[in-house]
CSV table of C-alpha atoms and ligand atoms in Angstrom, one decimal:
chain,number,residue,atom,x,y,z
A,247,MET,CA,4.9,0.7,35.4
A,248,THR,CA,8.3,-0.3,36.7
A,249,LYS,CA,11.4,0.9,35.0
A,250,VAL,CA,12.1,-2.7,33.9
A,251,ALA,CA,8.6,-3.1,32.4
A,252,ASP,CA,8.9,0.3,30.7
A,253,ASP,CA,12.2,-0.6,29.1
A,254,ALA,CA,10.9,-3.9,28.0
A,255,LEU,CA,7.8,-2.2,26.4
A,256,ARG,CA,10.1,0.2,24.6
A,257,THR,CA,12.2,-2.6,23.2
A,258,ALA,CA,9.1,-4.6,22.1
A,259,VAL,CA,7.7,-1.6,20.2
A,260,THR,CA,11.0,-1.2,18.4
A,261,ASP,CA,11.2,-4.9,17.6
A,262,LEU,CA,7.7,-4.8,16.1
A,263,MET,CA,8.4,-2.0,13.6
A,264,PRO,CA,9.3,-4.5,10.8
A,265,LEU,CA,5.9,-6.1,11.3
A,266,ALA,CA,4.2,-2.6,11.2
A,267,SER,CA,6.0,-1.9,7.9
A,268,GLU,CA,4.9,-5.3,6.5
A,269,ILE,CA,1.2,-4.6,7.5
A,270,PHE,CA,1.4,-1.1,5.8
A,271,ASP,CA,2.9,-2.6,2.7
A,272,ASP,CA,0.5,-5.5,2.4
A,273,ILE,CA,-2.5,-3.2,2.8
A,274,ARG,CA,-1.1,-0.8,0.3
A,275,THR,CA,-0.7,-3.6,-2.2
A,276,ALA,CA,-4.3,-4.7,-1.6
A,277,SER,CA,-5.7,-1.2,-2.3
A,278,LEU,CA,-3.4,0.2,-5.0
A,279,ASP,CA,-5.0,2.6,-7.5
A,280,ASP,CA,-3.5,4.3,-10.6
A,281,GLU,CA,-1.9,6.6,-8.1
A,282,GLY,CA,-2.0,6.2,-4.3
A,283,VAL,CA,-4.5,3.9,-2.7
A,284,THR,CA,-8.3,3.7,-2.8
A,285,ARG,CA,-10.2,2.0,0.0
A,286,PRO,CA,-13.8,2.8,-0.3
A,287,ALA,CA,-15.9,2.2,2.8
A,288,TRP,CA,-17.4,-1.3,2.8
A,289,SER,CA,-15.5,-2.5,-0.2
A,290,GLU,CA,-13.1,-5.4,-0.9
A,291,GLN,CA,-10.2,-3.1,-0.2
A,292,ASP,CA,-11.1,-1.9,3.3
A,293,GLN,CA,-12.2,-5.5,4.2
A,294,ALA,CA,-8.7,-6.6,3.0
A,295,ALA,CA,-7.2,-4.0,5.3
A,296,ALA,CA,-9.3,-5.4,8.2
A,297,ASP,CA,-8.3,-9.0,7.3
A,298,ILE,CA,-4.6,-8.2,7.0
A,299,LEU,CA,-4.6,-6.3,10.3
A,300,LEU,CA,-6.5,-8.9,12.2
A,301,MET,CA,-4.4,-11.7,10.8
A,302,ALA,CA,-1.3,-9.9,12.1
A,303,ALA,CA,-2.9,-9.4,15.5
A,304,ARG,CA,-3.8,-13.1,15.8
A,305,ALA,CA,-0.2,-14.1,14.9
A,306,GLU,CA,0.8,-11.9,17.8
A,307,GLY,CA,-1.5,-13.8,20.1
A,308,LEU,CA,-4.3,-11.2,20.3
A,309,ALA,CA,-8.0,-12.2,20.1
A,310,THR,CA,-9.8,-10.6,17.1
A,311,ARG,CA,-13.4,-9.9,16.2
A,312,GLN,CA,-15.5,-7.8,13.8
A,313,ASP,CA,-18.8,-6.2,14.8
A,314,ALA,CA,-22.0,-6.4,12.7
A,315,ILE,CA,-21.0,-3.6,10.4
A,316,GLY,CA,-17.4,-4.7,10.0
A,317,ASN,CA,-15.4,-2.5,12.4
A,318,ALA,CA,-12.4,-4.6,13.3
A,319,TYR,CA,-11.1,-5.2,16.8
A,320,ALA,CA,-8.1,-6.9,18.5
A,321,ASP,CA,-8.2,-7.5,22.2
A,322,LEU,CA,-5.6,-8.1,24.9
A,323,GLU,CA,-7.5,-9.2,28.1
A,324,GLY,CA,-6.7,-7.6,31.3
A,325,SER,CA,-6.6,-8.9,34.9
A,326,ASP,CA,-10.2,-7.6,35.5
A,327,PRO,CA,-12.5,-8.8,32.7
A,328,THR,CA,-15.3,-6.6,34.0
A,329,ALA,CA,-13.4,-3.3,34.1
A,330,PRO,CA,-14.0,-0.8,31.3
A,331,ALA,CA,-11.5,-1.1,28.4
A,332,ILE,CA,-8.9,1.2,27.0
A,333,LEU,CA,-9.7,1.6,23.3
A,334,SER,CA,-7.4,2.9,20.5
A,335,GLY,CA,-7.7,3.0,16.8
A,336,SER,CA,-8.6,4.9,13.6
A,337,HIS,CA,-10.1,4.3,10.2
A,338,LEU,CA,-9.4,1.7,7.6
A,339,ASP,CA,-11.1,3.4,4.6
A,340,SER,CA,-9.3,6.1,2.5
A,341,VAL,CA,-10.4,8.7,0.0
A,342,ALA,CA,-10.0,7.8,-3.7
A,343,ARG,CA,-6.3,7.9,-4.7
A,344,GLY,CA,-5.3,8.9,-1.2
A,345,GLY,CA,-2.4,8.1,1.0
A,346,ASN,CA,-1.9,4.8,2.8
A,347,PHE,CA,-1.3,6.2,6.3
A,348,ASP,CA,-4.4,8.5,6.7
A,349,GLY,CA,-6.4,6.5,9.3
A,350,LEU,CA,-4.5,3.2,8.8
A,351,ALA,CA,-1.6,4.5,10.9
A,352,GLY,CA,-3.8,4.7,13.9
A,353,ALA,CA,-5.3,1.2,13.4
A,354,VAL,CA,-1.9,-0.3,12.9
A,355,ALA,CA,-0.4,1.6,15.9
A,356,ALA,CA,-3.1,0.3,18.2
A,357,VAL,CA,-2.5,-3.4,17.2
A,358,ILE,CA,1.3,-2.9,17.5
A,359,ALA,CA,0.9,-1.3,20.9
A,360,LEU,CA,-1.2,-4.3,22.1
A,361,ALA,CA,1.3,-6.8,20.6
A,362,ALA,CA,4.1,-5.0,22.4
A,363,VAL,CA,2.4,-5.1,25.7
A,364,ARG,CA,1.7,-8.8,25.2
A,365,ARG,CA,5.3,-9.6,24.3
A,366,THR,CA,6.5,-7.9,27.5
A,367,GLY,CA,4.2,-10.1,29.6
A,368,ILE,CA,2.6,-7.0,31.2
A,369,VAL,CA,-0.9,-7.9,32.3
A,370,PRO,CA,-3.0,-4.7,32.1
A,371,GLY,CA,-5.6,-4.0,34.7
A,372,CYS,CA,-8.3,-3.9,32.1
A,373,ARG,CA,-8.8,-5.1,28.5
A,374,LEU,CA,-6.8,-3.2,25.8
A,375,THR,CA,-8.6,-3.0,22.5
A,376,ALA,CA,-7.4,-1.9,19.1
A,377,MET,CA,-10.0,-0.8,16.6
A,378,GLY,CA,-10.1,-0.2,12.8
A,379,THR,CA,-13.3,1.7,12.0
A,380,ARG,CA,-15.1,1.7,8.6
A,381,CYS,CA,-16.2,4.8,6.7
A,382,GLU,CA,-14.6,7.7,8.4
A,383,GLU,CA,-14.2,9.6,5.1
A,384,SER,CA,-17.2,11.5,4.0
A,385,VAL,CA,-16.4,11.1,0.3
A,386,TRP,CA,-18.2,7.7,0.0
A,387,TYR,CA,-21.7,8.3,1.5
A,388,GLY,CA,-21.6,12.1,2.0
A,389,ILE,CA,-21.2,11.9,5.8
A,390,ALA,CA,-18.2,11.1,7.9
A,391,TYR,CA,-17.6,8.7,10.8
A,392,VAL,CA,-20.3,6.2,9.9
A,393,GLY,CA,-18.6,3.2,11.4
A,394,ALA,CA,-17.7,4.9,14.7
A,395,ARG,CA,-21.2,6.4,14.9
A,396,LEU,CA,-22.8,3.0,14.4
A,397,ALA,CA,-20.5,1.5,17.0
A,398,VAL,CA,-21.5,4.0,19.7
A,399,GLY,CA,-25.2,3.9,18.8
A,400,ALA,CA,-25.2,7.5,17.4
A,401,MET,CA,-27.1,6.8,14.1
A,402,GLU,CA,-30.8,6.3,13.7
A,403,ARG,CA,-31.9,3.5,11.3
A,404,SER,CA,-33.8,6.0,9.2
A,405,GLU,CA,-30.7,8.1,8.6
A,406,PHE,CA,-28.7,5.0,7.7
A,407,ASP,CA,-31.4,3.7,5.3
A,408,ASN,CA,-31.1,7.0,3.3
A,409,LEU,CA,-27.3,6.7,2.7
A,410,VAL,CA,-26.3,6.0,-0.9
A,411,ARG,CA,-22.7,5.7,-2.1
A,412,LEU,CA,-22.1,8.8,-4.2
A,413,ASP,CA,-20.3,7.0,-7.0
A,414,SER,CA,-22.0,3.6,-7.3
A,415,LYS,CA,-25.5,5.0,-6.4
A,416,HIS,CA,-26.1,1.7,-4.4
A,417,SER,CA,-27.4,1.9,-0.8
A,418,ILE,CA,-25.0,1.5,2.1
A,419,ALA,CA,-26.9,-1.7,3.1
A,420,ASP,CA,-26.2,-3.2,-0.3
A,421,HIS,CA,-22.5,-2.5,0.0
A,422,MET,CA,-22.5,-4.0,3.5
A,423,ALA,CA,-24.4,-7.0,2.3
A,424,ASP,CA,-21.8,-7.5,-0.5
A,425,GLN,CA,-19.3,-7.8,2.3
A,426,GLY,CA,-21.4,-10.4,4.0
A,427,LEU,CA,-22.2,-8.2,7.0
A,428,ARG,CA,-25.3,-8.7,9.2
A,429,VAL,CA,-26.3,-5.0,9.3
A,430,ASP,CA,-29.6,-5.4,11.3
A,431,GLU,CA,-27.7,-6.6,14.3
A,432,ILE,CA,-26.2,-3.3,14.9
A,433,TRP,CA,-29.5,-1.9,16.2
A,434,GLN,CA,-30.2,-4.9,18.3
A,435,GLY,CA,-29.1,-4.8,22.0
A,436,ASP,CA,-26.7,-2.2,23.4
A,437,PRO,CA,-24.2,-0.2,21.3
A,438,ILE,CA,-20.8,-1.9,21.0
A,439,VAL,CA,-18.7,0.9,22.5
A,440,THR,CA,-20.2,2.9,25.4
A,441,ALA,CA,-19.0,5.1,28.2
A,442,THR,CA,-19.8,2.2,30.5
A,443,ASN,CA,-17.6,-0.4,28.8
A,444,THR,CA,-14.8,2.0,27.6
A,445,LYS,CA,-12.7,4.1,29.9
A,446,ALA,CA,-10.8,6.1,27.2
A,447,PHE,CA,-10.3,6.4,23.5
A,448,LEU,CA,-6.9,7.3,22.0
A,449,GLU,CA,-6.4,7.9,18.3
A,450,LEU,CA,-3.0,8.1,16.7
A,451,HIS,CA,-3.4,9.9,13.3
A,452,ILE,CA,-1.0,11.5,10.8
A,453,GLU,CA,-1.0,15.2,10.9
A,454,GLN,CA,-2.8,16.6,7.8
A,455,GLY,CA,-1.2,20.0,8.0
A,456,PRO,CA,2.4,21.3,7.9
A,457,LEU,CA,2.9,22.3,11.5
A,458,LEU,CA,5.1,19.4,12.8
A,459,VAL,CA,7.4,19.7,9.8
A,460,GLU,CA,7.6,23.4,10.4
A,461,GLN,CA,8.2,22.9,14.2
A,462,ASP,CA,10.6,20.0,13.6
A,463,ALA,CA,8.9,17.7,16.1
A,464,PRO,CA,7.6,14.1,15.5
A,465,LEU,CA,4.5,14.3,17.6
A,466,ALA,CA,1.7,16.6,18.8
A,467,VAL,CA,-1.1,16.1,21.2
A,468,ALA,CA,-4.3,17.7,19.8
A,469,THR,CA,-6.0,20.3,22.0
A,470,ALA,CA,-9.4,20.0,20.4
A,471,ILE,CA,-11.1,19.0,17.2
A,472,ARG,CA,-12.3,22.0,15.2
A,473,GLY,CA,-15.9,22.5,14.5
A,474,ASN,CA,-17.0,24.3,11.4
A,475,LEU,CA,-19.6,26.6,9.8
A,476,ARG,CA,-20.0,26.0,6.0
A,477,HIS,CA,-21.9,27.4,3.1
A,478,GLY,CA,-21.1,25.0,0.2
A,479,ASP,CA,-23.0,26.7,-2.6
A,480,GLY,CA,-23.3,30.4,-2.1
A,481,VAL,CA,-24.5,32.5,-5.1
A,482,CYS,CA,-24.5,36.3,-5.6
A,483,HIS,CA,-27.1,37.5,-8.1
A,484,GLY,CA,-26.8,40.8,-9.9
A,485,ALA,CA,-27.1,41.7,-13.6
A,486,TYR,CA,-25.0,41.2,-16.7
A,487,GLN,CA,-24.4,44.6,-18.1
A,488,HIS,CA,-22.2,46.3,-20.8
A,489,SER,CA,-18.7,46.8,-19.3
A,490,ALA,CA,-18.1,50.1,-20.9
A,491,ALA,CA,-21.6,51.6,-21.1
A,492,THR,CA,-22.7,51.1,-17.5
A,493,PRO,CA,-21.6,53.7,-14.9
A,494,ARG,CA,-20.5,52.5,-11.5
A,495,ARG,CA,-23.7,53.7,-9.7
A,496,LEU,CA,-25.9,51.5,-12.0
A,497,ARG,CA,-23.8,48.4,-11.9
A,498,GLN,CA,-24.8,45.2,-10.2
A,499,ASP,CA,-21.4,43.6,-10.2
A,500,THR,CA,-21.4,40.3,-8.4
A,501,VAL,CA,-17.7,39.6,-8.6
A,502,LEU,CA,-16.8,42.9,-6.8
A,503,ALA,CA,-19.6,42.2,-4.3
A,504,VAL,CA,-18.3,38.7,-3.5
A,505,THR,CA,-14.7,39.8,-3.3
A,506,GLU,CA,-15.6,42.6,-0.9
A,507,LEU,CA,-17.4,40.0,1.2
A,508,LEU,CA,-14.4,37.7,1.1
A,509,GLY,CA,-11.9,40.5,1.9
A,510,ARG,CA,-13.9,41.6,4.9
A,511,LEU,CA,-14.3,38.0,6.2
A,512,GLU,CA,-10.6,37.6,5.8
A,513,ALA,CA,-10.0,40.7,7.9
A,514,LEU,CA,-12.4,39.3,10.5
A,515,TRP,CA,-10.4,36.1,10.5
A,516,HIS,CA,-7.1,37.9,11.1
A,517,GLU,CA,-8.7,39.9,13.9
A,518,ILE,CA,-10.0,36.7,15.6
A,519,GLU,CA,-6.7,34.9,15.1
A,520,ASP,CA,-4.7,37.8,16.5
A,521,SER,CA,-7.0,38.5,19.5
A,522,ASP,CA,-8.3,35.3,21.1
A,523,ASP,CA,-8.5,32.3,18.9
A,524,PRO,CA,-5.4,31.1,17.0
A,525,SER,CA,-7.3,27.9,16.0
A,526,ALA,CA,-9.6,29.9,13.6
A,527,VAL,CA,-9.3,29.1,9.9
A,528,PHE,CA,-11.2,30.5,6.9
A,529,THR,CA,-11.3,29.0,3.4
A,530,VAL,CA,-13.0,29.9,0.2
A,531,GLY,CA,-12.7,26.6,-1.6
A,532,LYS,CA,-14.9,27.6,-4.6
A,533,LEU,CA,-15.2,30.9,-6.5
A,534,PHE,CA,-16.4,31.1,-10.0
A,535,THR,CA,-18.5,32.8,-12.6
A,536,ASP,CA,-20.6,31.0,-15.2
A,537,PRO,CA,-18.4,30.3,-18.3
A,538,ASP,CA,-21.5,30.2,-20.5
A,539,HIS,CA,-22.3,33.8,-19.7
A,540,HIS,CA,-19.2,35.5,-18.4
A,541,ALA,CA,-17.1,37.6,-20.8
A,542,LEU,CA,-14.3,40.1,-20.8
A,543,THR,CA,-16.7,42.8,-21.8
A,544,LYS,CA,-19.6,42.0,-19.4
A,545,VAL,CA,-20.3,43.1,-15.8
A,546,PRO,CA,-20.6,39.7,-14.1
A,547,GLY,CA,-24.3,39.0,-13.2
A,548,GLU,CA,-23.7,35.9,-11.2
A,549,CYS,CA,-20.9,34.7,-8.9
A,550,HIS,CA,-20.7,31.4,-7.0
A,551,PHE,CA,-18.6,30.8,-3.9
A,552,SER,CA,-18.2,28.7,-0.8
A,553,LEU,CA,-17.5,29.8,2.8
A,554,ASN,CA,-15.9,27.5,5.4
A,555,PHE,CA,-14.9,28.7,8.9
A,556,GLY,CA,-13.3,26.3,11.3
A,557,SER,CA,-12.4,26.8,15.0
A,558,THR,CA,-12.1,25.0,18.3
A,559,GLU,CA,-14.3,27.8,19.8
A,560,GLN,CA,-18.0,27.9,19.4
A,561,HIS,CA,-18.0,31.6,20.0
A,562,THR,CA,-15.8,32.1,16.9
A,563,LEU,CA,-18.2,30.1,14.7
A,564,ASP,CA,-21.1,32.2,16.2
A,565,ARG,CA,-19.2,35.4,15.4
A,566,ALA,CA,-18.5,34.3,11.9
A,567,ARG,CA,-22.2,33.4,11.3
A,568,ASP,CA,-23.3,36.9,12.6
A,569,ALA,CA,-20.7,38.6,10.5
A,570,ILE,CA,-21.7,36.8,7.3
A,571,ALA,CA,-25.3,37.8,7.9
A,572,ALA,CA,-24.4,41.5,8.6
A,573,LEU,CA,-21.9,41.8,5.7
A,574,THR,CA,-24.0,40.2,3.0
A,575,GLU,CA,-26.9,42.6,4.0
A,576,ASP,CA,-24.7,45.6,3.9
A,577,ILE,CA,-23.0,44.7,0.6
A,578,ALA,CA,-26.2,43.7,-1.1
A,579,ARG,CA,-27.8,47.0,-0.2
A,580,ARG,CA,-24.9,49.2,-1.4
A,581,ARG,CA,-24.1,47.2,-4.5
A,582,ASN,CA,-27.6,46.3,-5.5
A,583,VAL,CA,-27.0,42.6,-5.6
A,584,ARG,CA,-28.7,39.7,-3.8
A,585,PHE,CA,-26.9,36.9,-1.8
A,586,VAL,CA,-28.4,33.4,-1.6
A,587,LEU,CA,-26.2,31.4,0.8
A,588,GLY,CA,-28.5,28.4,1.5
A,589,ASP,CA,-28.5,26.7,4.8
A,590,ALA,CA,-25.4,26.6,6.9
A,591,VAL,CA,-24.1,23.2,7.7
A,592,GLY,CA,-21.4,22.4,10.2
A,593,SER,CA,-20.4,20.7,13.4
A,594,SER,CA,-19.6,21.9,16.9
A,595,PRO,CA,-16.0,21.9,18.2
A,596,THR,CA,-15.1,18.9,20.3
A,597,PRO,CA,-12.9,19.4,23.3
A,598,LEU,CA,-10.4,16.6,24.0
A,599,ASP,CA,-9.8,15.2,27.5
A,600,LEU,CA,-7.3,17.2,29.6
A,601,ALA,CA,-6.1,14.3,31.7
A,602,LEU,CA,-5.5,12.1,28.7
A,603,ARG,CA,-3.7,14.9,26.9
A,604,ALA,CA,-1.5,15.4,29.9
A,605,LYS,CA,-0.7,11.6,30.1
A,606,LEU,CA,0.3,11.5,26.4
A,607,HIS,CA,2.6,14.5,27.0
A,608,ASP,CA,4.1,13.0,30.1
A,609,ASN,CA,4.9,9.8,28.2
A,610,ALA,CA,6.5,11.7,25.4
A,611,ASP,CA,8.6,13.7,27.9
A,612,ARG,CA,9.7,10.6,29.7
A,613,ARG,CA,11.0,9.3,26.4
A,614,ALA,CA,12.5,12.6,25.5
A,615,ILE,CA,10.4,12.8,22.4
A,616,PRO,CA,9.6,16.4,21.3
A,617,CYS,CA,5.8,16.8,21.4
A,618,GLN,CA,3.9,19.9,20.4
A,619,GLU,CA,0.3,20.9,21.0
A,620,PHE,CA,-2.3,22.3,18.6
A,621,ALA,CA,-5.9,21.9,17.4
A,622,THR,CA,-6.7,19.3,14.8
A,623,VAL,CA,-9.4,18.5,12.2
A,624,GLY,CA,-12.3,16.0,12.4
A,625,HIS,CA,-11.4,12.5,13.4
A,626,ASP,CA,-13.3,9.4,14.8
A,627,ALA,CA,-12.2,10.6,18.3
A,628,SER,CA,-14.9,13.3,18.1
A,629,ILE,CA,-17.6,10.6,17.9
A,630,PHE,CA,-16.3,8.7,21.0
A,631,ALA,CA,-15.9,12.0,22.8
A,632,ARG,CA,-19.5,13.0,22.1
A,633,ALA,CA,-20.6,9.5,23.3
A,634,GLY,CA,-19.1,10.5,26.7
A,635,ILE,CA,-15.9,8.6,26.4
A,636,PRO,CA,-12.8,10.6,27.4
A,637,ALA,CA,-10.8,10.9,24.1
A,638,ALA,CA,-7.5,12.2,22.9
A,639,VAL,CA,-5.6,12.4,19.6
A,640,LEU,CA,-1.9,11.9,19.0
A,641,LEU,CA,-0.6,13.4,15.8
A,642,VAL,CA,2.4,12.1,13.9
A,643,ARG,CA,4.5,14.3,11.6
A,644,ASN,CA,3.7,13.8,8.0
A,645,ALA,CA,5.0,15.9,5.1
A,646,ASP,CA,2.9,16.9,2.1
A,647,GLY,CA,-0.5,16.7,3.7
A,648,SER,CA,-3.1,14.0,3.3
A,649,HIS,CA,-5.9,12.9,1.1
A,650,ASN,CA,-3.3,12.6,-1.6
A,651,PRO,CA,-0.7,10.0,-2.6
A,652,ASP,CA,2.2,12.2,-1.6
A,653,GLU,CA,1.7,12.0,2.2
A,654,LYS,CA,4.9,11.0,3.9
A,655,MET,CA,5.2,9.6,7.4
A,656,ALA,CA,8.6,8.4,8.5
A,657,MET,CA,8.5,5.0,10.2
A,658,ALA,CA,10.9,6.5,12.8
A,659,ASP,CA,8.2,9.1,13.7
A,660,PHE,CA,5.5,6.4,13.7
A,661,GLU,CA,7.6,4.4,16.2
A,662,GLN,CA,7.8,7.4,18.5
A,663,GLY,CA,4.0,7.7,18.3
A,664,VAL,CA,3.5,4.0,19.1
A,665,GLN,CA,6.0,4.3,22.0
A,666,VAL,CA,3.9,7.0,23.6
A,667,LEU,CA,0.6,5.3,22.7
A,668,ALA,CA,1.6,1.9,24.2
A,669,ALA,CA,3.0,3.4,27.4
A,670,THR,CA,-0.2,5.6,27.9
A,671,MET,CA,-2.5,2.6,27.3
A,672,VAL,CA,-0.7,0.6,29.9
A,673,GLU,CA,-0.7,3.5,32.4
A,674,LEU,CA,-4.4,4.1,31.9
A,675,ALA,CA,-5.2,0.4,32.3
A,676,GLY,CA,-3.3,0.2,35.6
A,677,SER,CA,-2.5,-3.2,36.9
B,30,ZN,ZN1,-8.1,10.2,8.6
């Protein structure tokens, strides 16, 4: 890109910020809940988000379309219509009473980036496409990334047919039909997004942790998407016994057994983090005894807990799995209790594309925008990466986390993100 074109693109992005704010506000209004916003996957609210976004795209001269399952797209044609496209976007749905920017920021950023390129008169070498996906959040149907998975052809019909919305108890097909979507078409012909028709996928997303606030930087390029190893409903079985009458050697105390397990797993986590894998995280989200049976004067005979390891390194997840097996066996034998962990569920870590990461960094550097680098959590980008499309994630500073109405992303930080995104898309498209 020439210096003149680069400067024009920068100005166009800045000029488009009022439009971005307007899109965010209109979509917030269309999905307001008692607190925060609620945009269930395949609902009036996430369809309204798609409609508002695509209307804004059309007003900027972009072509728009929706696929058979309602993923929303805006296109800016390039000089070579047969060349694989550069795709950018994120999800339109939200959790219940969540924040407006989780997901939506990436879909809006992509549309604004395309509008900015069009306003400057730059003709990219290939098509640039902005995408708003449906159903990234797992809270609605129990699994994440449904829209992205259907778009890349990574979901079997049988798996789809079994999906039921957790609150309404209606099937996913019913909810799609309510939105007038022609579901069957998604399995006819080739997938919509493939490694053949798409050269790269870039996702801008708000950061969901506190690192950018701590590091005082507006942006980060994600190194990889963490995989995880989870036991959602672990139980330790022992015996309810008299608290004063039972000597230690005869106790089957499940709370002390579980807390020993958790303490030793935390020590393992520290060791992994300190030695070779700073991306490792460990969370015990649930820990409780049965209120119908527990009492101040009883040895606790049953204790429930969850285990959740995350890492960008498969060897860390393997190590955690082996440690859980060895520790539960050792503790059960010594303390005369029994652990039932159920099946482990989880996902593999997803590496992100080195060349794309470098380009995002270069464009931030060129604009003198401070840009950090660290691992991130699950995003649609992992689905595109697994479909063989080089993918990268650009994180934007956001105070107070996400999946809650308190999330805060400053529009000034968002603008920095769109600056980097637009320049990188143009660079990748060539001319
Ligand atoms: Zn998200």
